[in-house]
Structure formats: C-alpha cells, structure tokens
Amino acid sequence: KQIFSLTREKKIYINLNETFPCVRLLNATHQIGCQSSLSGDVGVLHLLESEENLDWVLRTGPNPPYMVILESTLFTRPILMKLKNGSSRVAGVLAVQPTSNPPEGFSPHTSCPNENTGVYSETYGPSYAHCNVTMWNPLGTGISYEEFDFPIFSVKDDNDTEVIRRCYMEHNRAVNGSTPQYPLCAMQLMSHMAAVTDTATCMRRNAPTFSLAPDGVCDPLGDANIWASTKPLNSSTKGHKDGVSVVIAATKLDSRSFFFDVAPGADSAATGLVALLAAASALHNATAELNRTILYTFFNGETFDYIGSSRMVYDMAKNDFTVDLDNIHSILEVGQVALGPDSRLWLHSDPVSKRNSSVNVETLVSNLQAAAAGLNLSLGEPNVTQPLPPSSFQRFLLERPIPGVVIENHQTSFTNKYYQSMFDNAEYLKLNYPPNLTPEEQLELVTDSAKALTEVATTVARGLYLQAGGELAQMSRIQADSELVSKMLYTFLVRVNNSWFDQLVKSDWTGVLRNRPTNFYIGVTGQYFSEPALMVQCILANLTGSIANITEGNCQDKKMDKDENMNKDIYSYLWVQGPVRPNSTERDSFCVRSLVRQSKALSPAFELSEYTSKNYSTWAESRWSAIKGRIFLVASHDLEMLTLGVGVGVLLMSLLLTYIVSSKADILFSSGREPTNATY
C-alpha cells in the first residue's frame, strides 16, 4: 500500500531537488525572514518577465494566488516589497540564481551593518553613530531584515529550473492576451516556521513548563570562536596573567545571505581569515624571539551583532578567559582585504580613543607601514574624522580604550558590491581556473588572486612580528606562502572536499566534507560546530602545531604519556588522517599538538537570560519540520467544485440507498415462513 502511494505521488508531483529557503530569525524586538503555512503554500506559477508584469500578479490575473518566479535581475527590494504588500494574491516566490554575478552589484544586508551594537552611540562618538559620517554598505537593500509572510526559495539555474519554465510555458503563459486554460502548472513550497514574534517569546515557549513542542521552537545563534597563542598559556587558570602582554590578531569567521545555507562570504569573511592563517604560518618559526604573545582569534557570529567578540570581551571582563583585558597590548583586525586594481589597503582606527594620550595607535600604524615596504601593495590612512568600519574591535572599545587598527580594502564605503550575499563568491575574487583542469590541478594552481592575498598575509605577518617586539632587521625573512594561500582559497571558496584538506582532518570528519564551497553561516548553538569553525581549527593546528610522536589513543586522551596530567591544559591534540601512502589507499595518520583552542561564541544575552538586551546580540533561529518544493498540474476551481459536488452527491445517494435497503431488509431478504403444522 505504501509503495503504491509513493508511485502515485511520483506520477502527480515533480520534486525540486536543490532549493535554498529564506528562514525566520528573531531578535529582541521582532522577527525577520519568511515562512509558509503549516502544510505549505500552493499557487499557480507565474514567470515575472518585467516589473510592469506585476499587475497580472497583484490585480488582473484570474487565478490567484500566484507562485512568482523571479529572475535574478528582478529580485530587488521594490519588487519584493510590492509582492509583500499584495501578499493576499501571492503564495510565494521562487528566485532563480544566475550563472554569473550581476555586474551592478547586489547586497541584501542593511546599509549600516550592526548599527546598534557597535561602539558609536549617543554616549561615545555620537557624531559617528548610525553611519552618520560613512554609509558603509551603500548598495545594501535591507531585504534580509524584512519579514515576508510567504515562502521565498532560491533554485539554481539548472535542470529543475528548466522543468519549471517548461511547465509554465506549456500550461500557464497567456498568449496574445488570452486567459490560460486549465489544467495549470502550480507549485507548493513548504517552510513552516515554529517560532513567532521575537526571541523573548520563543525562548519562553522553549521552557519545558510552557512548550507544547518537546524540542522547542527556536535556538540561539551561536557556535565557537577559534583562537591560538604563540606562547603556551594555561587554559585552566582564568583571568589576568602577570607578565603577559598580548597582541590580538583578529578576523571574522562568518557571513550570510538572504537564503539559508548559502553564505559563500568570499571577501566578507574568507579573505581575512585566509590572510590571517597564512600570516600565522609565516610566523610559526619566528615567535620564540618575540617578547609579546600573539593571540590569533577567529570570531564567529560577527554578522549578527558581534556574537563572538562580545562573548570573548564578556568572558575577559569576568576573568573567565585565559587572559583578561589588562593583558591586551594592542589589536590588529583583518577585515575585507581582497586587493583591487590599485593594490591599496587602508588602516582604520578609532578617532575617539586616539584623543587619549595613553592610546598609542601610531606605533602599530608605523609597524604596518614598515611591514609593507618592498611589497606589491600600499597602505593608507583614512581621514582623521573617519570612524571605524563594522568590526570586532569595536566591542573591545566598548570596555576600554585599546590601541588598534582594522585593515580593509576600502577607504570609506565598502568596495565589496556583494556584501553578505550569495554573489560574494569565488567569481567576485576572480578566482578563475582554466576549464580543462581537473579538481586536483585546480587545487595546485597558484592564481593571481592568491598571489595578491599572499602580499596581504605577508604584510600582516610582518606587522604582527614588529608589534610583538621583533627586530626590523629580521623582518624580511617572514614571508607568506602563495601555494598555501591558493590551497586555502580553493578549499574555502571552491571545494571543501579536496586532497590537501583531507590530510588535515580527523577521519570521522571526512563524511561531512562536500564538493562545494564553504557555508559561512554560523548556525545555532548546541547542535554541531559550524563548518568554517572546524576547518579553521584543523588548518590552524596543522600550520602552527607540531607532530607528537604518540599513539592514537594517547592523542585522543589529550596527553603525551600516562604520567602527564597538566599538559592538556596548555596544548590541544588532534589525530589527523595524514597523506595517502604512494600506491595505496591507506594513510599515514599522526597526532598534531598545538596551542589551538575553542571558546564559546554564544551571546551573553542568553547566558544572562536577557532576551530583550540592547547591549548584546539576541538573534535566534526558528525551528522547522520540513523544507521542500514541488510542482504539479492543478484543475480549475470550477472543476474541483464539480468533482466535489458529484462526490458529495454520490455519497448522499449511497447513504439514502443504504437507509432504504436497511429499513426494508426484512422484506427484501426474507425467505418466506413455512406453516406451523407442516409435517415431514
């Protein structure tokens, strides 16, 4: 019976194989994103050919509600807001991903990212608050932060899209102004969200005494920060470390786009973290001579009101981190650093804290200028009245004035035309490969983009070396590796599953490595570590650690030998697959000992149960039961009513006939009684 049901369903429906939904997120004040009804929303397909064609969907079309197919050129804020305002006639939207990036740019993020959780406010640099001086993301449309009460899915321009277009052309397209005849091609999109209103509401409904759903309705956004020190720091003792001076080298780990599970983050995340990883590798053999400790930090959740950095600052202030704020000497943050045609980077600093004579930013700037000497790039400083761009450094300044610089590829507004969108990808970085190369050959090819980013990584490494106490005369020997940079760019932006990265991970992680770019979305806390966090942890450990000659068992037990107990509080241990042996499928696995650690990237608002906090991120993600889409042919409403009427009529006739037969059963089914005096 079940097999028959599945076969019948396949004859009726065509399922969409690879779709990416817009999902619901919540914060202290409201909800954003999209959702369908509980059983999914159904509408007649309509391919929007131009903005003028909207009238058919919103007013004149005879068969509402419509499931609107939008080509990428029409996926704009004006059109989406018109569909939103006419949502009684709109069942949903299917956006077709283009095969190449739109040349005019596209950013669904806001024009002033993290506007309300940075350092600038009415009490600190009020003239810089709310992007009054610089609109950082001028192409930002803000649609990622709108609420839509219908589902919006994205689909790749491939076989699925061709089937949808053909179904529309054959059944739904009006010819010469005529009305399309039934049956019509329809679509169902299912993405019902469990959470509503805001984070405080959904967290209250998560409570066991309230929740009707045993698994809850939402989860806080969160994951792990990845950090490593150049000198051993005992993680079991928290708070201030006497005699320890720390230079923080920071970058972000995450990005997002309008659609769930599509966050390539090429310039907004990948260029910065690749440059910092390459810098850490270049400094690996030079840190022993430094009198300050470099703390490489990869903050997660920065897209959503600085989740990772605000948590680390919170822990430091509470003496619940390996070092405290007093240990921090200075901060260098690596932001969007894809070089443009002018090969120029900009050193941003805070104009407010620089007025404090104790905040010595000039030394850090001069060290970076010296570091760039002789390289194929130049460094500049913006106008003295220019505030900091959106950056993790701002969360440290909220606690106290600290010398710091944010290195970016823009002087004022972002040069990234695709900030926090699906188009911030390898194509945008011009990470191009000849079409005849195999994946392995692509991995080995050192691209021009990799060579340019290697210059950035070398500048960062040398700047950190000088800032941490290194000698200028010894600086030139520090050089980032262009082959390493190229492999990391390929891994993050083209294909996670490759022979280079396979060597660096644990064997039980290989099953999750996929043949696609990294998804830089942070995800929710408590389920699993995000993909970029795991990748950075493995890469950083292999680049800055050493091989420990111990067994797999001891490696997994995090100790060098049976008598060593305290070592695990200083070092971390990772048993990695290693390279494949020649002419074999077996690998030479080994144990990596490093100073790489994880710390929580969960907003303090959830630790404090302050779900309406204005100081910390309160973002949560709704839960859902099913995400899917399918197309099918639908009959006219009149025919459906006629079919229903005939069915009801047959039912009533059957009931009447059953009643009549039942009431006359003794007559209809009697065999005739024999006389009582009958003899045999």
XYZ file of C-alpha atoms in Angstrom:
680
model
C 0.000 0.000 0.000
C 2.858 2.392 0.834
C 4.704 1.546 -2.408
C 1.516 2.224 -4.385
C 1.122 5.572 -2.601
C 4.706 6.621 -3.403
C 4.325 5.609 -7.036
C 1.110 7.603 -7.353
C 2.779 10.628 -5.744
C 5.650 10.492 -8.249
C 3.124 10.499 -11.088
C 1.454 13.628 -9.712
C 4.359 15.680 -8.314
C 7.818 16.689 -9.523
C 10.021 17.440 -6.524
C 12.625 20.215 -6.669
C 15.972 18.636 -5.885
C 18.098 21.502 -4.585
C 16.346 24.510 -3.083
C 17.505 27.085 -0.569
C 14.825 28.700 1.604
C 14.611 32.017 3.350
C 14.061 31.114 7.008
C 12.861 33.018 10.064
C 15.228 34.700 12.510
C 14.238 36.594 15.635
C 15.816 39.170 17.918
C 14.830 41.276 20.921
C 12.255 43.325 19.063
C 10.892 41.479 16.051
C 11.099 38.656 13.533
C 12.551 38.632 10.032
C 12.641 36.185 7.158
C 9.981 34.025 5.517
C 7.630 31.149 6.202
C 4.815 29.092 4.706
C 1.622 27.803 6.249
C 1.763 24.528 8.156
C 1.033 22.339 5.131
C 2.898 24.561 2.668
C 1.618 27.283 0.349
C 0.294 26.476 -3.130
C -0.053 28.844 -6.060
C -0.271 28.934 -9.832
C 3.138 29.550 -11.401
C 3.761 32.914 -12.986
C 7.079 33.883 -14.568
C 7.575 37.597 -13.984
C 9.075 38.957 -17.191
C 9.287 42.615 -16.137
C 8.267 44.900 -13.295
C 5.319 46.098 -15.395
C 4.099 42.497 -15.457
C 3.480 42.714 -11.684
C -0.053 43.953 -12.364
C -1.013 40.448 -13.515
C 0.061 39.011 -10.145
C -1.273 41.780 -7.916
C -4.524 42.745 -9.669
C -5.642 41.352 -13.013
C -4.573 37.700 -13.104
C -7.663 35.454 -12.945
C -6.144 32.550 -10.976
C -4.637 33.810 -7.715
C -2.781 33.136 -5.535
C 0.373 33.067 -7.658
C 3.748 31.461 -7.097
C 6.028 34.064 -8.672
C 9.220 33.047 -10.490
C 11.793 35.839 -10.326
C 14.887 36.006 -12.484
C 17.871 37.483 -10.636
C 17.527 40.898 -12.310
C 14.036 41.241 -10.819
C 14.962 40.033 -7.324
C 15.042 43.596 -5.998
C 13.689 45.390 -2.962
C 10.998 47.376 -4.845
C 9.544 44.243 -6.438
C 9.719 42.172 -3.249
C 8.041 44.922 -1.217
C 5.230 45.194 -3.793
C 4.728 41.431 -3.579
C 4.783 41.667 0.218
C 2.133 44.392 0.237
C -0.050 42.374 -2.131
C 0.513 39.097 -0.325
C -3.146 38.008 -0.410
C -2.568 37.237 -4.107
C 0.993 35.921 -3.639
C 1.579 32.352 -2.467
C 5.351 32.515 -2.625
C 8.432 33.437 -4.627
C 10.991 31.279 -6.409
C 14.220 33.167 -7.178
C 16.413 31.749 -9.938
C 20.130 32.001 -9.215
C 22.012 33.398 -12.211
C 25.004 31.619 -13.688
C 27.162 34.734 -13.183
C 27.230 37.646 -10.755
C 25.115 40.723 -11.565
C 27.566 43.438 -12.695
C 25.630 46.212 -10.954
C 26.119 44.586 -7.545
C 23.645 43.192 -5.023
C 23.590 43.293 -1.219
C 20.501 42.214 0.771
C 22.135 43.384 4.013
C 21.467 46.748 5.624
C 23.363 49.866 4.567
C 24.668 50.290 8.138
C 25.702 46.805 9.409
C 25.473 46.128 13.164
C 24.272 49.676 13.600
C 23.033 49.348 17.179
C 25.686 47.137 18.776
C 28.946 48.857 17.849
C 30.916 51.338 19.931
C 29.429 54.511 18.487
C 26.331 55.728 20.297
C 24.836 58.779 21.963
C 27.440 58.443 24.722
C 30.524 57.573 22.617
C 31.281 59.483 19.430
C 27.642 60.442 18.829
C 28.515 62.177 15.556
C 29.691 58.785 14.209
C 26.660 56.766 15.365
C 24.185 55.272 12.876
C 26.637 55.722 9.977
C 26.218 59.499 10.077
C 29.695 60.028 8.592
C 30.073 56.978 6.337
C 27.346 54.753 4.885
C 29.411 51.580 4.863
C 27.235 49.455 2.592
C 25.546 51.880 0.165
C 24.207 49.049 -2.021
C 22.504 47.440 0.973
C 18.767 46.992 0.362
C 17.923 45.567 3.786
C 15.692 42.797 2.412
C 17.481 40.232 4.593
C 15.961 42.069 7.558
C 12.383 42.261 6.267
C 9.574 39.900 7.219
C 7.628 38.090 4.487
C 4.524 36.061 5.321
C 5.013 33.776 2.319
C 7.863 31.376 1.432
C 10.779 32.537 -0.717
C 13.061 29.871 -2.147
C 16.131 30.032 -4.354
C 16.887 27.452 -7.013
C 19.920 27.038 -9.241
C 19.552 27.701 -12.952
C 19.784 24.026 -13.961
C 17.521 21.086 -14.761
C 14.969 21.959 -12.062
C 14.631 25.466 -13.427
C 14.222 24.147 -16.962
C 11.385 21.834 -15.867
C 9.650 24.727 -14.096
C 9.968 27.038 -17.103
C 8.695 24.382 -19.486
C 5.726 23.647 -17.239
C 4.903 27.364 -17.147
C 5.294 27.852 -20.900
C 3.133 24.841 -21.759
C 0.296 25.486 -19.341
C 0.311 28.986 -17.841
C 1.617 31.573 -20.287
C -1.038 33.867 -21.687
C -0.862 34.007 -25.493
C -1.984 37.209 -27.244
C -3.732 38.410 -24.114
C -5.841 35.272 -23.736
C -6.539 33.665 -20.373
C -4.589 30.434 -19.772
C -6.781 27.330 -19.771
C -6.781 24.598 -17.153
C -5.012 22.444 -16.129
C -2.445 24.969 -14.902
C 1.040 24.389 -13.551
C 1.208 25.025 -9.799
C 3.883 24.879 -7.129
C 3.897 24.065 -3.439
C 6.604 25.490 -1.159
C 6.835 24.204 2.379
C 8.851 26.057 5.036
C 6.664 26.438 8.105
C 8.494 28.111 10.996
C 7.723 27.186 14.607
C 8.830 30.424 16.290
C 6.990 33.744 16.173
C 7.156 37.350 17.413
C 10.641 37.759 18.980
C 13.422 35.981 20.872
C 11.906 36.545 24.313
C 8.674 34.896 23.177
C 10.310 31.902 21.551
C 12.699 31.304 24.461
C 9.764 31.400 26.858
C 7.974 28.846 24.705
C 11.085 26.682 24.781
C 10.681 26.265 28.539
C 9.515 22.729 29.491
C 6.611 24.102 31.547
C 5.256 26.013 28.557
C 6.320 24.294 25.368
C 3.838 22.051 23.574
C 6.689 21.005 21.289
C 9.122 18.742 23.192
C 12.098 20.002 21.181
C 11.304 23.716 21.482
C 10.608 26.275 18.792
C 13.896 28.194 18.367
C 17.618 28.119 19.122
C 20.115 30.923 19.790
C 22.571 31.629 17.015
C 25.987 30.571 18.236
C 28.975 28.341 17.738
C 32.651 28.541 18.736
C 35.424 31.091 18.465
C 38.766 29.597 17.436
C 41.923 31.041 18.975
C 45.571 30.171 19.395
C 48.508 31.778 21.166
C 52.114 31.871 20.022
C 53.282 31.044 23.548
C 51.811 28.470 25.942
C 49.002 29.789 28.153
C 47.463 27.558 30.799
C 43.756 27.429 29.982
C 42.831 26.014 33.399
C 43.762 29.278 35.131
C 41.499 32.131 34.126
C 41.927 35.862 34.328
C 44.981 38.074 34.468
C 48.388 36.621 33.619
C 51.256 38.502 35.232
C 53.998 39.449 32.810
C 51.951 38.509 29.746
C 51.416 41.141 27.054
C 49.115 40.095 24.228
C 48.734 41.407 20.686
C 45.369 40.219 19.367
C 45.266 39.367 15.654
C 41.576 39.071 14.845
C 39.257 38.297 11.958
C 35.701 37.054 11.496
C 34.552 33.524 10.729
C 31.059 34.038 9.396
C 28.894 35.571 6.721
C 25.315 35.200 5.489
C 22.982 35.827 2.564
C 19.225 36.136 2.071
C 18.910 32.354 1.753
C 19.677 29.711 4.366
C 22.738 27.512 3.781
C 24.121 29.844 1.078
C 26.836 32.043 2.588
C 29.993 31.991 0.438
C 31.472 35.070 2.194
C 34.449 35.360 -0.152
C 35.536 38.896 0.720
C 33.398 39.487 3.809
C 34.969 36.507 5.628
C 37.317 34.270 3.609
C 39.959 36.795 2.517
C 40.507 37.937 6.096
C 40.727 34.508 7.662
C 42.916 33.100 4.869
C 45.294 36.070 5.223
C 45.476 35.575 8.999
C 46.001 31.803 8.696
C 48.805 32.374 6.178
C 50.316 35.020 8.476
C 50.228 32.595 11.407
C 52.018 30.008 9.276
C 54.671 32.535 8.214
C 55.297 33.481 11.855
C 55.423 29.927 13.156
C 59.202 29.681 13.375
C 59.759 33.297 14.449
C 57.599 33.661 17.554
C 60.115 32.339 20.085
C 62.158 35.536 19.801
C 59.168 37.820 20.472
C 58.610 39.328 23.903
C 54.850 39.623 23.416
C 52.337 36.855 22.772
C 50.270 36.988 19.596
C 46.719 35.740 20.092
C 45.134 34.681 16.797
C 41.371 34.964 17.207
C 38.679 33.940 14.729
C 35.383 35.378 15.906
C 32.151 33.637 14.959
C 28.760 35.298 14.591
C 30.079 38.803 13.936
C 27.479 39.290 11.202
C 24.768 39.089 13.849
C 25.680 41.938 16.206
C 29.170 40.705 17.109
C 28.255 37.439 18.859
C 31.793 36.012 19.104
C 33.733 39.148 20.023
C 31.152 40.340 22.541
C 31.334 36.946 24.242
C 35.128 36.970 24.457
C 35.142 40.519 25.864
C 32.428 39.498 28.345
C 34.478 36.482 29.469
C 37.652 38.569 29.770
C 35.858 41.181 31.872
C 34.583 38.422 34.195
C 38.026 36.786 34.432
C 36.593 33.747 32.699
C 39.077 33.639 29.829
C 42.733 32.633 29.648
C 43.808 36.305 29.720
C 41.981 39.487 30.681
C 41.589 42.933 29.154
C 44.592 44.251 31.103
C 46.810 41.762 29.272
C 45.916 43.243 25.871
C 48.640 45.434 24.418
C 47.009 46.182 21.040
C 44.687 44.742 18.392
C 45.139 44.231 14.661
C 41.974 43.136 12.880
C 41.979 41.823 9.311
C 38.739 42.638 7.502
C 37.858 42.553 3.806
C 41.259 42.509 2.134
C 40.740 41.403 -1.476
C 43.025 43.775 -3.361
C 41.595 45.991 -6.075
C 43.377 47.302 -9.187
C 45.228 49.905 -7.098
C 46.615 47.229 -4.691
C 45.840 49.523 -1.777
C 44.747 48.772 1.769
C 43.535 51.168 4.441
C 44.386 51.274 8.144
C 41.262 52.279 10.058
C 41.450 53.409 13.673
C 39.068 54.973 16.178
C 39.181 58.789 16.203
C 37.635 58.974 19.681
C 40.058 56.771 21.638
C 43.035 58.286 19.798
C 42.370 61.540 21.658
C 43.528 59.678 24.766
C 47.296 60.131 25.037
C 47.676 56.633 26.522
C 46.327 55.023 23.344
C 49.339 54.657 21.068
C 47.980 53.763 17.633
C 50.861 55.428 15.792
C 53.330 52.647 16.638
C 51.043 49.977 15.202
C 50.458 52.035 12.062
C 54.176 52.672 11.557
C 54.931 48.965 12.081
C 52.412 48.066 9.384
C 53.835 50.703 7.045
C 57.298 49.248 7.570
C 55.922 45.750 7.019
C 54.506 46.698 3.612
C 57.772 48.227 2.380
C 59.028 46.423 -0.704
C 55.763 44.520 -1.284
C 53.322 44.932 -4.160
C 50.776 46.874 -2.165
C 50.480 50.209 -0.405
C 48.880 51.252 2.871
C 46.988 54.441 3.585
C 45.109 56.019 6.471
C 41.624 57.450 6.038
C 40.700 60.972 7.088
C 41.195 61.641 10.810
C 37.433 62.107 11.207
C 36.657 58.713 9.676
C 35.167 56.264 12.247
C 35.867 52.556 12.441
C 34.039 50.354 9.956
C 31.907 47.496 11.360
C 34.499 45.372 13.184
C 35.063 43.145 16.204
C 37.493 45.744 17.560
C 34.509 47.955 18.386
C 33.366 45.502 21.081
C 36.731 45.815 22.859
C 36.499 49.601 22.722
C 33.135 49.393 24.455
C 35.021 48.127 27.526
C 38.097 50.339 27.440
C 40.387 52.321 25.114
C 42.850 49.948 23.444
C 45.256 50.747 20.587
C 44.018 49.037 17.465
C 43.831 49.070 13.683
C 41.376 47.452 11.287
C 42.959 46.732 7.912
C 40.479 46.881 4.997
C 40.400 47.284 1.224
C 38.137 50.345 1.359
C 38.841 53.908 2.423
C 35.217 54.845 3.077
C 32.278 52.741 1.840
C 32.764 49.034 1.098
C 34.243 48.183 -2.273
C 32.506 44.803 -1.959
C 29.446 45.123 -4.231
C 28.052 41.817 -2.988
C 28.383 42.208 0.791
C 26.587 39.392 2.668
C 25.023 37.943 -0.475
C 25.237 34.732 -2.474
C 27.357 36.598 -5.035
C 30.230 37.281 -2.614
C 31.911 34.226 -4.088
C 34.965 32.925 -5.939
C 33.849 34.641 -9.133
C 33.880 38.022 -7.375
C 37.501 37.447 -6.289
C 38.350 36.482 -9.872
C 39.422 33.074 -8.633
C 39.488 31.730 -12.164
C 40.729 28.339 -13.366
C 41.246 27.140 -16.943
C 38.254 24.969 -17.914
C 40.342 21.916 -18.850
C 41.885 21.444 -15.385
C 40.920 18.610 -13.065
C 39.966 19.448 -9.445
C 43.430 18.312 -8.339
C 45.106 20.569 -10.894
C 42.931 23.488 -9.819
C 43.996 22.890 -6.233
C 47.672 23.122 -7.188
C 47.357 26.170 -9.430
C 48.536 29.421 -7.824
C 46.079 32.030 -9.066
C 46.630 35.769 -9.361
C 44.112 36.282 -6.557
C 46.207 34.022 -4.316
C 49.393 35.913 -5.178
C 47.748 39.233 -4.270
C 46.388 37.877 -0.987
C 49.833 36.454 -0.180
C 51.158 40.026 -0.204
C 48.450 40.957 2.296
C 49.288 37.964 4.506
C 52.992 38.857 4.434
C 52.171 42.436 5.466
C 50.017 41.197 8.352
C 52.666 38.705 9.488
C 55.488 41.244 9.411
C 53.341 43.883 11.112
C 52.480 41.475 13.916
C 56.129 40.482 14.201
C 57.197 44.101 14.740
C 54.281 44.876 17.041
C 55.110 41.852 19.203
C 58.731 43.016 19.655
C 60.535 41.607 16.633
C 63.585 43.254 15.111
C 63.178 45.247 11.907
C 66.395 43.770 10.539
C 64.948 40.236 10.830
C 61.541 41.066 9.376
C 62.317 40.338 5.721
C 62.713 36.611 6.328
C 59.000 36.380 7.187
C 57.147 35.529 4.003
C 53.694 34.019 3.457
C 53.407 31.016 1.150
C 51.443 31.656 -2.058
C 50.843 27.923 -2.604
C 49.315 27.635 0.854
C 47.136 30.705 0.253
C 45.966 29.272 -3.064
C 45.036 25.927 -1.479
C 43.108 27.647 1.304
C 41.192 29.858 -1.138
C 40.306 26.784 -3.194
C 39.204 24.920 -0.064
C 37.016 27.701 1.328
C 35.589 29.075 -1.914
C 35.541 26.257 -4.469
C 35.572 22.769 -2.977
C 35.865 21.797 0.679
C 36.487 18.149 -0.139
C 39.978 18.003 -1.638
C 43.199 16.036 -1.185
C 45.020 18.834 0.693
C 42.337 19.464 3.299
C 41.586 15.728 3.660
C 45.055 15.301 5.197
C 44.365 17.830 7.943
C 41.130 16.484 9.442
C 40.097 13.622 11.663
C 38.881 10.531 9.832
C 35.351 10.841 11.270
C 35.013 14.330 9.776
C 35.573 13.302 6.175
C 31.966 12.237 5.719
C 30.762 15.824 6.136
C 33.183 17.308 3.585
C 31.257 18.165 0.449
C 32.149 19.039 -3.119
C 31.079 22.652 -2.814
C 32.223 25.941 -1.261
C 32.141 26.550 2.478
C 28.900 27.730 4.033
C 29.911 30.588 6.354
C 26.554 30.845 8.149
C 27.094 30.497 11.906
C 24.173 28.155 12.628
C 22.667 27.526 16.052
C 24.284 26.587 19.314
C 24.177 23.116 20.828
C 23.882 21.020 17.656
C 27.298 20.920 15.983
C 30.239 23.160 15.235
C 29.881 25.181 12.078
C 31.833 24.141 9.019
C 34.218 27.143 8.962
C 34.995 26.764 12.686
C 36.018 23.127 12.225
C 38.027 23.965 9.128
C 39.918 26.834 10.738
C 40.611 24.739 13.836
C 42.167 21.961 11.748
C 44.132 24.253 9.438
C 45.447 26.465 12.247
C 46.503 23.437 14.317
C 48.415 21.934 11.391
C 50.057 25.235 10.436
C 51.159 26.279 13.932
C 51.462 22.955 15.768
C 53.928 20.102 15.714
C 53.766 16.348 15.259
C 53.597 14.487 18.570
C 55.106 11.012 18.370
C 52.378 9.268 20.373
C 49.685 6.680 19.776
C 46.187 7.464 18.582
C 44.808 6.516 21.998
C 47.066 8.909 23.889
C 46.397 11.598 21.316
C 42.656 11.296 21.789
C 43.132 11.230 25.567
C 44.974 14.561 25.187
C 48.201 13.593 26.938
C 51.764 12.842 25.958
C 52.117 9.821 28.210
C 50.351 8.106 31.084
C 52.154 10.160 33.743
C 51.433 13.564 32.227
C 48.328 15.276 33.609
C 48.663 19.045 33.136
C 49.737 19.082 29.503
C 46.167 19.123 28.186
C 45.571 22.482 29.895
C 48.245 24.026 27.680
C 48.135 22.027 24.450
C 45.366 20.566 22.337
C 45.736 17.291 20.453
C 44.262 16.295 17.116
C 44.618 12.908 15.393
C 44.548 13.679 11.674
C 44.309 11.429 8.631
C 47.587 12.488 7.058
C 48.590 11.908 3.423
C 47.733 8.838 1.381
C 50.656 6.458 1.006
C 52.049 6.045 -2.520
C 50.289 3.307 -4.497
C 47.939 2.660 -1.599
C 44.592 3.740 -0.140
C 45.922 3.753 3.424
C 47.064 6.924 5.123
C 49.965 7.892 7.364
C 47.953 9.319 10.242
C 49.590 11.263 13.059
C 48.918 13.385 16.128
C 49.157 17.186 15.970
C 49.927 19.037 19.184
C 49.110 22.736 19.068
C 48.009 25.756 21.071
C 44.676 25.997 19.244
C 41.586 26.288 21.421
C 37.856 26.851 21.191
C 35.782 29.231 23.272
C 32.065 29.941 23.308
C 30.571 32.119 20.615
C 27.191 32.409 22.324
C 25.869 35.856 23.121
C 25.997 36.830 26.812
C 22.296 37.716 26.483
C 21.485 34.001 26.558
C 23.799 33.345 29.499
C 22.076 36.152 31.420
C 18.574 35.303 30.115
C 18.308 38.913 28.956
C 16.401 38.236 25.754
C 15.487 41.905 25.267
C 19.055 43.148 25.745
C 20.196 46.252 23.877
C 23.857 45.601 24.681
C 24.283 42.097 23.277
C 23.127 40.101 20.294
C 19.767 38.390 20.797
C 19.462 36.597 17.450
C 17.764 33.195 17.377
C 16.722 30.888 14.560
C 13.286 29.326 14.303
C 12.973 25.568 14.064
C 11.082 23.886 11.229
C 9.926 20.392 10.337
C 10.288 20.218 6.555
C 11.762 22.284 3.733
C 10.702 21.231 0.255
C 9.171 22.346 -3.008
C 7.312 20.562 -5.792
C 5.312 21.309 -8.949
C 2.158 19.668 -10.306
C -0.855 20.333 -12.526
C -3.961 21.728 -10.884
C -7.503 21.599 -12.240
C -9.790 24.627 -12.374
C -11.647 25.690 -9.267
C -14.984 25.070 -11.027
C -13.939 21.544 -11.984
C -12.763 20.905 -8.442
C -16.122 22.129 -7.097
C -17.960 19.991 -9.655
C -15.905 16.961 -8.678
C -16.585 17.689 -5.011
C -20.295 18.158 -5.722
C -20.522 14.883 -7.653
C -18.665 13.136 -4.866
C -20.989 14.543 -2.221
C -23.987 13.618 -4.382
C -22.764 10.047 -4.774
C -22.178 9.890 -1.026
C -25.691 11.145 -0.239
C -27.230 8.740 -2.774
C -25.243 5.914 -1.218
C -26.419 6.853 2.261
C -30.043 7.111 1.097
C -29.853 3.778 -0.705
C -28.247 2.178 2.332
C -31.035 3.535 4.557
C -33.785 2.275 2.259
C -32.215 -1.161 1.955
C -31.659 -1.354 5.700
C -35.236 -0.331 6.562
C -36.720 -2.900 4.135
C -34.266 -5.649 4.932
C -36.906 -7.978 6.449
C -38.886 -7.849 3.214
C -36.011 -7.843 0.758
C -34.089 -10.618 2.401
C -36.983 -12.809 3.817
C -37.167 -16.430 2.518
C -40.901 -16.870 3.342
C -42.144 -18.627 6.509
C -43.358 -22.237 6.437
C -46.747 -23.149 8.121
C -46.504 -24.267 11.705
C -48.421 -27.519 11.065
C -46.116 -28.705 8.376
C -45.102 -32.315 8.716
C -42.148 -34.122 7.316
